[in-house]
Each structure stands twice: as structure tokens, then as C-alpha cells.
Tab-separated table of C-alpha atoms and ligand atoms in Angstrom:
chain	number	residue	atom	x	y	z
A	3	UNK	CA	0.000	0.000	0.000
A	4	UNK	CA	0.934	3.632	-0.402
A	5	UNK	CA	0.237	5.120	3.004
A	6	UNK	CA	-0.103	8.790	3.949
A	7	UNK	CA	1.235	9.395	7.453
A	8	UNK	CA	-0.034	12.708	8.817
A	9	UNK	CA	2.324	13.798	11.575
A	10	UNK	CA	4.680	11.174	10.195
A	11	UNK	CA	7.848	13.003	11.287
A	12	UNK	CA	6.831	12.753	14.952
A	13	UNK	CA	7.775	10.203	17.572
A	14	UNK	CA	5.274	7.450	16.776
A	15	UNK	CA	4.951	8.386	13.089
A	16	UNK	CA	8.677	8.059	12.375
A	17	UNK	CA	8.859	4.585	13.953
A	18	UNK	CA	5.706	3.514	12.105
A	19	UNK	CA	7.107	4.808	8.804
A	20	UNK	CA	10.166	2.637	9.340
A	21	UNK	CA	8.122	-0.484	10.129
A	22	UNK	CA	5.803	0.058	7.143
A	23	UNK	CA	8.737	0.463	4.754
A	24	UNK	CA	10.355	-2.686	6.149
A	25	UNK	CA	7.071	-4.528	5.519
A	26	UNK	CA	7.114	-3.460	1.881
A	27	UNK	CA	4.737	-0.500	1.953
A	28	UNK	CA	5.419	2.937	0.511
A	29	UNK	CA	4.949	5.951	2.735
A	30	UNK	CA	4.288	9.637	2.146
A	31	UNK	CA	4.567	11.965	5.122
A	32	UNK	CA	2.603	15.141	5.739
A	33	UNK	CA	3.853	17.261	8.637
A	34	UNK	CA	4.096	20.931	9.551
A	35	UNK	CA	7.136	20.211	11.768
A	36	UNK	CA	5.490	22.097	14.640
A	37	UNK	CA	6.714	19.366	17.009
A	38	UNK	CA	9.273	17.423	14.985
A	39	UNK	CA	12.352	17.696	12.828
A	40	UNK	CA	13.115	16.831	9.191
A	41	UNK	CA	16.193	15.109	10.630
A	42	UNK	CA	13.944	12.312	11.926
A	43	UNK	CA	12.792	11.617	8.374
A	44	UNK	CA	16.369	11.717	7.096
A	45	UNK	CA	17.304	9.085	9.659
A	46	UNK	CA	14.409	6.810	8.710
A	47	UNK	CA	15.666	7.088	5.125
A	48	UNK	CA	19.151	6.194	6.329
A	49	UNK	CA	17.884	3.172	8.301
A	50	UNK	CA	15.663	1.846	5.519
A	51	UNK	CA	17.465	2.972	2.360
A	52	UNK	CA	14.114	4.296	1.091
A	53	UNK	CA	13.448	7.789	-0.231
A	54	UNK	CA	10.521	9.268	1.675
A	55	UNK	CA	8.413	12.009	0.096
A	56	UNK	CA	7.580	14.706	2.651
A	57	UNK	CA	4.846	17.290	2.266
A	58	UNK	CA	5.205	20.253	4.584
A	59	UNK	CA	1.723	21.551	5.318
A	60	UNK	CA	-0.665	22.380	8.147
A	61	UNK	CA	-3.364	19.718	7.937
A	62	UNK	CA	-5.758	21.847	9.998
A	63	UNK	CA	-5.727	24.357	7.115
A	64	UNK	CA	-7.972	22.416	4.776
A	65	UNK	CA	-7.283	24.318	1.575
A	66	UNK	CA	-3.522	24.472	2.171
A	67	UNK	CA	-3.454	20.736	2.878
A	68	UNK	CA	-5.581	19.954	-0.195
A	69	UNK	CA	-3.286	22.060	-2.385
A	70	UNK	CA	-0.170	20.424	-0.945
A	71	UNK	CA	-1.607	16.945	-1.558
A	72	UNK	CA	-2.669	17.703	-5.125
A	73	UNK	CA	-1.394	14.904	-7.347
A	74	UNK	CA	-0.211	12.803	-4.371
A	75	UNK	CA	-1.850	9.374	-4.512
A	76	UNK	CA	-2.346	7.180	-1.469
A	77	UNK	CA	-4.398	4.083	-0.609
A	78	UNK	CA	-4.663	4.615	3.143
A	79	UNK	CA	-3.953	7.205	5.810
A	80	UNK	CA	-2.629	6.945	9.343
A	81	UNK	CA	-3.567	10.097	11.193
A	82	UNK	CA	-0.971	10.984	13.831
A	83	UNK	CA	-0.945	14.764	13.335
A	84	UNK	CA	-2.091	16.759	16.319
A	85	UNK	CA	-1.103	18.467	19.530
A	86	UNK	CA	-0.565	16.218	22.533
A	87	UNK	CA	0.601	18.133	25.623
A	88	UNK	CA	-2.108	17.627	28.245
A	89	UNK	CA	-1.156	20.615	30.450
A	90	UNK	CA	-0.852	22.943	27.469
A	91	UNK	CA	-4.318	21.868	26.291
A	92	UNK	CA	-5.796	23.179	29.552
A	93	UNK	CA	-4.150	26.576	29.016
A	94	UNK	CA	-4.864	26.825	25.275
A	95	UNK	CA	-8.066	24.840	24.721
A	96	UNK	CA	-9.184	26.628	21.560
A	97	UNK	CA	-5.850	25.994	19.833
A	98	UNK	CA	-5.988	22.329	20.838
A	99	UNK	CA	-9.549	21.847	19.629
A	100	UNK	CA	-8.862	23.773	16.407
A	101	UNK	CA	-5.778	21.765	15.439
A	102	UNK	CA	-6.936	18.359	16.658
A	103	UNK	CA	-10.469	18.582	15.250
A	104	UNK	CA	-9.875	20.594	12.066
A	105	UNK	CA	-7.044	18.299	10.965
A	106	UNK	CA	-9.319	15.249	11.214
A	107	UNK	CA	-12.172	16.999	9.393
A	108	UNK	CA	-9.810	18.068	6.604
A	109	UNK	CA	-8.402	14.562	6.242
A	110	UNK	CA	-11.848	12.927	6.169
A	111	UNK	CA	-13.031	15.334	3.454
A	112	UNK	CA	-9.906	14.773	1.402
A	113	UNK	CA	-10.224	11.001	1.686
A	114	UNK	CA	-13.863	11.034	0.645
A	115	UNK	CA	-13.176	13.334	-2.325
A	116	UNK	CA	-10.483	10.950	-3.524
A	117	UNK	CA	-12.201	7.708	-2.601
A	118	UNK	CA	-9.470	6.662	-0.126
A	119	UNK	CA	-11.260	4.190	2.133
A	120	UNK	CA	-8.711	3.143	4.775
A	121	UNK	CA	-8.027	5.207	7.888
A	122	UNK	CA	-6.118	4.479	11.085
A	123	UNK	CA	-6.485	7.040	13.875
A	124	UNK	CA	-4.200	7.711	16.875
A	125	UNK	CA	-6.534	7.681	19.838
A	126	UNK	CA	-5.535	7.297	23.441
A	127	UNK	CA	-6.282	5.375	26.629
A	128	UNK	CA	-7.101	8.800	28.021
A	129	UNK	CA	-10.638	8.374	26.595
A	130	UNK	CA	-11.318	5.862	29.417
A	131	UNK	CA	-10.904	8.596	32.062
A	132	UNK	CA	-10.555	7.153	35.556
A	133	UNK	CA	-11.292	3.501	34.777
A	134	UNK	CA	-13.984	1.548	36.617
A	135	UNK	CA	-11.937	-1.624	36.283
A	136	UNK	CA	-8.387	-2.536	35.253
A	137	UNK	CA	-7.262	-3.885	32.839
A	138	UNK	CA	-9.683	-1.951	30.612
A	139	UNK	CA	-11.120	-3.578	27.525
A	140	UNK	CA	-12.712	-1.742	24.603
A	141	UNK	CA	-16.198	-2.279	26.081
A	142	UNK	CA	-15.293	-0.036	29.024
A	143	UNK	CA	-17.252	3.224	28.858
A	144	UNK	CA	-15.341	6.067	27.208
A	145	UNK	CA	-15.724	9.846	27.276
A	146	UNK	CA	-16.878	10.080	30.900
A	147	UNK	CA	-15.146	12.412	33.351
A	148	UNK	CA	-12.281	13.396	31.077
A	149	UNK	CA	-10.137	16.065	32.696
A	150	UNK	CA	-8.571	18.051	29.865
A	151	UNK	CA	-9.199	19.340	26.310
A	152	UNK	CA	-6.575	17.001	24.845
A	153	UNK	CA	-8.492	13.962	26.107
A	154	UNK	CA	-11.805	15.394	24.943
A	155	UNK	CA	-10.344	16.068	21.494
A	156	UNK	CA	-9.409	12.374	21.184
A	157	UNK	CA	-12.895	11.284	22.237
A	158	UNK	CA	-14.539	13.821	19.885
A	159	UNK	CA	-12.341	12.643	17.017
A	160	UNK	CA	-13.472	9.069	17.601
A	161	UNK	CA	-17.094	10.213	17.336
A	162	UNK	CA	-16.398	12.327	14.241
A	163	UNK	CA	-14.819	9.319	12.525
A	164	UNK	CA	-17.769	7.088	13.487
A	165	UNK	CA	-20.211	9.631	12.067
A	166	UNK	CA	-18.190	10.020	8.867
A	167	UNK	CA	-18.151	6.242	8.446
A	168	UNK	CA	-21.916	6.015	9.006
A	169	UNK	CA	-22.409	8.569	6.220
A	170	UNK	CA	-19.903	6.818	3.933
A	171	UNK	CA	-20.158	3.073	4.599
A	172	UNK	CA	-17.250	2.166	2.309
A	173	UNK	CA	-14.881	3.787	4.793
A	174	UNK	CA	-12.876	1.396	6.975
A	175	UNK	CA	-11.601	3.128	10.096
A	176	UNK	CA	-9.541	1.775	12.962
A	177	UNK	CA	-9.337	3.700	16.231
A	178	UNK	CA	-6.176	2.720	18.070
A	179	UNK	CA	-6.219	3.557	21.765
A	180	UNK	CA	-2.554	3.769	22.718
A	181	UNK	CA	-1.438	3.218	26.275
A	182	UNK	CA	1.963	4.762	27.180
A	183	UNK	CA	4.402	4.651	24.240
A	184	UNK	CA	8.057	4.541	25.324
A	185	UNK	CA	11.459	3.477	24.006
A	186	UNK	CA	13.084	3.966	20.643
A	187	UNK	CA	14.345	2.075	17.621
A	188	UNK	CA	17.141	-0.197	18.913
A	189	UNK	CA	19.677	1.558	16.668
A	190	UNK	CA	19.304	4.709	18.769
A	191	UNK	CA	19.040	6.727	15.528
A	192	UNK	CA	15.401	7.712	16.045
A	193	UNK	CA	13.537	8.268	19.304
A	194	UNK	CA	11.397	10.647	21.313
A	195	UNK	CA	12.609	14.248	21.185
A	196	UNK	CA	10.339	16.396	23.355
A	197	UNK	CA	10.813	20.155	23.142
A	198	UNK	CA	11.554	21.878	26.448
A	199	UNK	CA	10.886	20.131	29.739
A	200	UNK	CA	9.454	16.657	29.059
A	201	UNK	CA	5.890	16.145	30.285
A	202	UNK	CA	6.146	12.375	30.120
A	203	UNK	CA	7.861	10.079	32.564
A	204	UNK	CA	10.321	8.094	30.428
A	205	UNK	CA	11.903	11.027	28.542
A	206	UNK	CA	12.214	12.905	31.829
A	207	UNK	CA	13.953	9.944	33.454
A	208	UNK	CA	16.256	9.603	30.434
A	209	UNK	CA	17.282	13.269	30.761
A	210	UNK	CA	18.003	12.780	34.469
A	211	UNK	CA	20.108	9.697	33.722
A	212	UNK	CA	22.131	11.542	31.068
A	213	UNK	CA	22.715	14.450	33.464
A	214	UNK	CA	20.555	17.090	31.763
A	215	UNK	CA	18.211	17.342	34.753
A	216	UNK	CA	18.948	17.004	38.431
A	217	UNK	CA	16.118	14.806	39.628
A	218	UNK	CA	12.749	13.358	38.761
A	219	UNK	CA	9.658	14.597	40.567
A	220	UNK	CA	7.481	11.588	41.352
A	221	UNK	CA	3.942	12.911	41.154
A	222	UNK	CA	2.253	11.420	44.203
A	223	UNK	CA	3.108	8.411	46.388
A	224	UNK	CA	-0.217	7.810	48.133
A	225	UNK	CA	-2.229	6.187	45.341
A	226	UNK	CA	-3.842	2.829	46.122
A	227	UNK	CA	-1.218	0.989	44.039
A	228	UNK	CA	1.597	-1.472	44.646
A	229	UNK	CA	3.977	1.208	46.018
A	230	UNK	CA	1.758	4.300	46.118
A	231	UNK	CA	2.955	5.719	42.775
A	232	UNK	CA	0.895	5.856	39.576
A	233	UNK	CA	0.608	2.718	37.454
A	234	UNK	CA	0.568	2.789	33.643
A	235	UNK	CA	0.867	0.308	30.793
A	236	UNK	CA	4.103	1.170	28.973
A	237	UNK	CA	4.322	-0.097	25.403
A	238	UNK	CA	7.516	-0.139	23.349
A	239	UNK	CA	7.143	2.228	20.391
A	240	UNK	CA	8.316	-0.513	17.993
A	241	UNK	CA	5.504	-2.796	19.229
A	242	UNK	CA	3.108	0.116	18.783
A	243	UNK	CA	4.409	0.751	15.257
A	244	UNK	CA	3.878	-2.929	14.396
A	245	UNK	CA	0.325	-2.611	15.722
A	246	UNK	CA	-0.342	0.085	13.104
A	247	UNK	CA	0.940	-2.143	10.321
A	248	UNK	CA	-1.239	-5.033	11.549
A	249	UNK	CA	-4.317	-2.797	11.748
A	250	UNK	CA	-3.699	-1.293	8.335
A	251	UNK	CA	-3.289	-4.661	6.679
A	252	UNK	CA	-6.614	-5.923	8.071
A	253	UNK	CA	-8.907	-2.915	7.615
A	254	UNK	CA	-12.437	-3.648	6.475
A	255	UNK	CA	-15.367	-1.297	5.930
A	256	UNK	CA	-16.743	-0.212	9.303
A	257	UNK	CA	-15.192	1.089	12.522
A	258	UNK	CA	-13.026	-1.030	14.812
A	259	UNK	CA	-11.509	0.018	18.150
A	260	UNK	CA	-8.388	-1.567	19.597
A	261	UNK	CA	-6.376	-1.086	22.756
A	262	UNK	CA	-2.674	-1.137	21.994
A	263	UNK	CA	-0.933	-1.924	25.254
A	264	UNK	CA	1.140	-4.674	26.817
A	265	UNK	CA	-1.444	-5.722	29.398
A	266	UNK	CA	1.007	-5.120	32.256
A	267	UNK	CA	1.015	-2.124	34.557
A	268	UNK	CA	4.208	-0.624	36.024
A	269	UNK	CA	4.520	1.953	38.780
A	270	UNK	CA	6.623	5.104	38.504
A	271	UNK	CA	9.200	3.623	40.893
A	272	UNK	CA	9.322	0.376	38.904
A	273	UNK	CA	10.112	2.410	35.779
A	274	UNK	CA	12.818	4.323	37.657
A	275	UNK	CA	14.445	1.057	38.767
A	276	UNK	CA	14.186	-0.508	35.300
A	277	UNK	CA	15.836	2.566	33.787
A	278	UNK	CA	18.641	2.584	36.354
A	279	UNK	CA	19.285	-1.062	35.581
A	280	UNK	CA	19.284	-0.541	31.800
A	281	UNK	CA	21.474	2.576	31.852
A	282	UNK	CA	23.759	1.798	34.774
A	283	UNK	CA	23.135	5.380	35.900
A	284	UNK	CA	21.384	6.575	39.049
A	285	UNK	CA	18.025	8.335	38.661
A	286	UNK	CA	17.604	10.550	41.733
A	287	UNK	CA	14.009	11.454	42.528
A	288	UNK	CA	11.906	13.338	45.036
A	289	UNK	CA	8.246	12.803	45.801
A	290	UNK	CA	6.116	15.778	44.734
A	291	UNK	CA	2.363	16.433	44.935
A	292	UNK	CA	0.123	14.374	42.655
A	293	UNK	CA	-0.457	15.957	39.230
A	294	UNK	CA	-3.971	17.307	38.633
A	295	UNK	CA	-6.072	15.026	36.467
A	296	UNK	CA	-3.862	11.923	36.875
A	297	UNK	CA	-5.526	8.578	37.576
A	298	UNK	CA	-4.058	6.080	40.028
A	299	UNK	CA	-3.882	3.110	37.726
A	300	UNK	CA	-4.647	2.086	34.176
A	301	UNK	CA	-3.546	-0.836	32.022
A	302	UNK	CA	-4.837	-2.365	28.818
A	303	UNK	CA	-6.634	-5.560	28.134
A	304	UNK	CA	-5.133	-6.024	24.648
A	305	UNK	CA	-6.863	-9.361	23.898
A	306	UNK	CA	-9.007	-8.004	21.066
A	307	UNK	CA	-5.934	-6.732	19.180
A	308	UNK	CA	-4.084	-9.962	20.023
A	309	UNK	CA	-6.876	-12.068	18.505
A	310	UNK	CA	-8.194	-10.021	15.586
A	311	UNK	CA	-5.014	-8.257	14.471
A	312	UNK	CA	-2.802	-11.226	15.306
A	313	UNK	CA	-0.554	-8.720	17.018
A	314	UNK	CA	1.005	-8.733	20.449
A	315	UNK	CA	3.794	-6.909	22.206
A	316	UNK	CA	7.117	-8.752	22.143
A	317	UNK	CA	9.314	-6.180	23.912
A	318	UNK	CA	9.581	-5.660	27.670
A	319	UNK	CA	9.865	-2.541	29.805
A	320	UNK	CA	13.564	-3.413	30.185
A	321	UNK	CA	13.918	-3.433	26.380
A	322	UNK	CA	12.203	-0.043	26.188
A	323	UNK	CA	14.520	1.417	28.860
A	324	UNK	CA	17.588	0.017	27.085
A	325	UNK	CA	16.511	1.467	23.724
A	326	UNK	CA	15.467	4.819	25.218
A	327	UNK	CA	18.898	4.971	26.856
A	328	UNK	CA	20.719	4.116	23.610
A	329	UNK	CA	18.816	6.963	21.915
A	330	UNK	CA	19.237	9.451	24.778
A	331	UNK	CA	22.943	8.804	25.353
A	332	UNK	CA	23.793	9.036	21.627
A	333	UNK	CA	21.544	12.103	21.106
A	334	UNK	CA	21.531	14.080	24.371
A	335	UNK	CA	20.034	17.064	22.528
A	336	UNK	CA	17.714	15.014	20.360
A	337	UNK	CA	17.716	15.863	16.657
A	338	UNK	CA	18.984	19.395	17.289
A	339	UNK	CA	22.673	18.455	17.505
B	430	NAD	P1	4.456	13.999	18.039
B	430	NAD	O1	4.181	15.390	18.481
B	430	NAD	O2	5.860	13.517	18.091
B	430	NAD	O3	3.909	13.785	16.552
B	430	NAD	C1	2.828	14.520	16.030
B	430	NAD	C2	3.290	15.104	14.705
B	430	NAD	O4	2.228	15.866	14.137
B	430	NAD	C3	4.490	16.043	14.841
B	430	NAD	O5	5.459	15.671	13.886
B	430	NAD	C4	3.909	17.428	14.535
B	430	NAD	O6	4.855	18.282	13.919
B	430	NAD	C5	2.765	17.061	13.613
B	430	NAD	N1	1.669	18.031	13.572
B	430	NAD	C6	1.070	18.659	14.632
B	430	NAD	N2	0.093	19.481	14.191
B	430	NAD	C7	0.078	19.366	12.833
B	430	NAD	C8	-0.709	19.977	11.810
B	430	NAD	N3	-1.664	20.858	12.111
B	430	NAD	N4	-0.454	19.633	10.514
B	430	NAD	C9	0.529	18.741	10.218
B	430	NAD	N5	1.297	18.142	11.154
B	430	NAD	C10	1.073	18.454	12.443
B	430	NAD	O7	3.500	13.049	18.881
B	430	NAD	P2	3.462	11.444	18.958
B	430	NAD	O8	3.821	11.075	20.347
B	430	NAD	O9	4.168	10.853	17.826
B	430	NAD	O10	1.894	11.206	18.824
B	430	NAD	C11	1.272	10.913	17.592
B	430	NAD	C12	-0.222	10.825	17.811
B	430	NAD	O11	-0.488	9.837	18.800
B	430	NAD	C13	-0.859	12.115	18.313
B	430	NAD	O12	-2.129	12.258	17.729
B	430	NAD	C14	-0.988	11.861	19.795
B	430	NAD	O13	-2.035	12.616	20.369
B	430	NAD	C15	-1.295	10.386	19.826
B	430	NAD	N6	-0.964	9.752	21.104
B	430	NAD	C16	0.309	9.891	21.623
B	430	NAD	C17	0.615	9.319	22.840
B	430	NAD	C18	1.980	9.500	23.459
B	430	NAD	O14	2.119	9.325	24.661
B	430	NAD	N7	3.031	9.817	22.699
B	430	NAD	C19	-0.362	8.594	23.550
B	430	NAD	C20	-1.630	8.450	22.980
B	430	NAD	C21	-1.916	9.040	21.761
B	431	UDP	N1	5.060	11.066	36.243
B	431	UDP	C1	5.890	11.463	37.280
B	431	UDP	N2	6.813	12.439	37.053
B	431	UDP	C2	6.958	13.046	35.835
B	431	UDP	C3	6.116	12.622	34.762
B	431	UDP	C4	5.167	11.641	35.011
B	431	UDP	O1	5.782	10.939	38.394
B	431	UDP	O2	7.812	13.937	35.692
B	431	UDP	C5	4.073	9.989	36.465
B	431	UDP	C6	2.635	10.385	36.219
B	431	UDP	O3	2.070	10.933	37.391
B	431	UDP	C7	2.006	9.047	35.804
B	431	UDP	C8	3.147	8.343	35.076
B	431	UDP	O4	4.347	8.971	35.525
B	431	UDP	O5	1.690	8.285	36.953
B	431	UDP	C9	3.061	8.448	33.550
B	431	UDP	O6	2.925	9.810	33.188
B	431	UDP	P1	3.049	10.317	31.692
B	431	UDP	O7	2.898	11.814	31.713
B	431	UDP	O8	4.287	9.774	31.064
B	431	UDP	O9	1.830	9.619	30.945
B	431	UDP	P2	0.246	9.716	31.207
B	431	UDP	O10	-0.162	8.356	31.664
B	431	UDP	O11	-0.011	10.781	32.198
B	431	UDP	O12	-0.289	10.035	29.851
């Protein structure tokens, strides 16, 4: 297939591009580089030996995106493009809704105009809110008690895609609810390159281990969990990328929802210890107040994806820490260097 990857220069998009190329697909990337670097694409080209066409455009600007994609053929789209910083979404809700909703609307219109019937969408476990039971399966209620505009934008996008599919039954859409993507390609050539102070746990820990930051703040130690710190389901980004390929290759008309997670929860302190082990470096930390909007514990029940996509995670948290460390230690300033 020839696959359009919106936001394809980003963290998950770049790893997915690599996996798709290795599985024999062609990719075309559309990105405005608002949160990524052309260097990531160059490195995927270097790792795969493929030449990757890149279209620089703002997908939320429908006419600009349509003009930029004029004459570009594709059989399917994976829609990664969007803004993802939870805290920022609380401060700038209109920008978050505009970018995250308008980009999906523009893509759906473009696909319908051109008769492109396969769509994979980057959703998030955040749509489950504070889960009623763990591990959560796809039947768990979604869109209840969400605590920030980012999470709402994911839930709204799911609904928009369902409505678009109902109006155009030939469309096959897959909503992938990611748990916590971590790690990097084992080469250490591509990885997660957050701008400024990382919001997420693993890149923050990696910057502490490499000496860029003094210590980790552990957000809360009084949750009803194994050691009082928050529990999440960390999934290696290469496993996640393979999940996209599996979903893409099995799309049928209709809408399918899949959790992409490992099925295992890890606490903040367990991640700290795993990273120390993998890097051989100490990760000093201090307990800080719980972060607003955080849930105590969430992990995926990935059995639907395991069965229907014939996909499962094959990499451990230790593998993810090792690969994140390879990336971080070889690229202490990310792609900027
Ligand atoms: P990322 O920021 O690295 O990648 C997103 C890419 O989209 C970037 O390259 C950015 O430049 C691009 N982009 C943003 N707005 C755009 C626009 N208007 N037009 C064109 N390109 C635009 O983020 P990521 O971690 O790779 O996440 C990819 C997707 O997965 C996002 O939709 C995100 O919300 C979702 N997701 C991420 C996580 C996570 O923890 N990383 C978890 C769940 C869901
Ligand atoms: N966390 C932390 N310190 C940090 C960043 C995150 O203790 O600097 C905790 C956070 O409270 C949560 C877990 O690490 O329990 C994962 O947070 P992250 O932001 O990576 O992902 P989230 O699950 O919130 O999307």
C-alpha cells in the first residue's frame, strides 16, 4: 500500500514509517514540523534505504493541505498529526480543539473526495478517564469524566470518525487507543525528542540519567497501588508501530476500536528502577504532589488486538529502557545536535 502518514515526522509516526517500509509499503509523510524535525525523516531514510516524500503543510488548514496533496496518490492514511501536551491543552483549549479537530475533518473530506477508504487514527487510553476496572477492555465506557481538552479532542475525534463512516459506509476506520508509548528504535538513531521540559515520565527519566536534569519529581506516592505511585501500561514504540501495520493490513469497511498496550502495569518507581538497571546510571528522585487530572492506575486488556489483528507486544519494559537509553545517550540534545 501507499500510506499517507499525517504527523509522520513525529515520535510514533517516524517509527511507524520505518516499520511500514520494512514490511514493503510505501509511505508519504505530511507534517508541519510544529513538534518534529526533518532530521527524523532523514534518519528513517538512512535506516531503511528508502526515499521518503515529505509534504510540509498544516493539515488543519484544509485548503492548504488539499493544495499540498494535489497529485499525491495514497491508498490509506494513518492520522498521527495533532497536539498532545495535556497541560498545554488546559491553558490553550481553543488551539488544541482547532488543530486536533480541524485536521481530522480536513483529512476525512480529502479522503472522501479521492475515494481513499482506509483510515487508522491515533486515539488514546485517556478516553477511558478514571477507569472503573483494570485492565480496561474496549467495552469499558469512554468519554466520561475526562479532565482536559486534549483527552476530549481524542474522544470527539473518535465520534467524528464514526459519524463520517456512518455517512460513507465504504470507509474502513480503525481507532487505536494507545497506552503509554516509550522506548526507541534499537539503533538509537530515532527516538522521542520532546521540546523543552518533558511532560512524560520516560523522557524525563532519560534526561536525568544523562545528566541534563537534576532529579525526577514523582507525582504522588499515596495512590492505592503497589507502592503508592501511579501505574501505567508502557508499550515499546516498535511494538506500537507494528500494531499500526497489523491494523492497516486488516482494515475492512466499518469502525473497529483496539487497545494497543502490553497488558502489564508498572509503577513510577518500577520504571525508575528498570531505567537505572538498563542505563547503569542513578536516577535521583523526590516525591512531589500528585499531578492534577492523573488517575491512580490504568492498564490495557489487549486481547481483542491480540486475537483479531494477530498482534502482540514482544518487547519488555527493560527493552524499552535500554533502547530509550541508547537513543538518549547518543543524542543528548535530540535531533537538534
Ligand atoms: P508527536 O508530536 O511527536 O507527533 C505529532 C506530529 O504531528 C508532529 O510531527 C507534529 O509536527 C505534527 N503536527 C502537529 N500538528 C500538525 C498539523 N496541524 N499539521 C501537520 N502536522 C502536524 O507526537 P506522537 O507522540 O508521535 O503522537 C502521535 C499521535 O499519537 C498524536 O495524535 C498523539 O495525540 C497520539 N498519542 C500519543 C501518545 C503518546 O504518549 N506519545 C499517547 C496516545 C496518543
Ligand atoms: N510522572 C511522574 N513524574 C513526571 C512525569 C510523570 O511521576 O515527571 C508519572 C505520572 O504521574 C504518571 C506516570 O508517571 O503516573 C506516567 O505519566 P506520563 O505523563 O508519562 O503519561 P500519562 O499516563 O499521564 O499520559
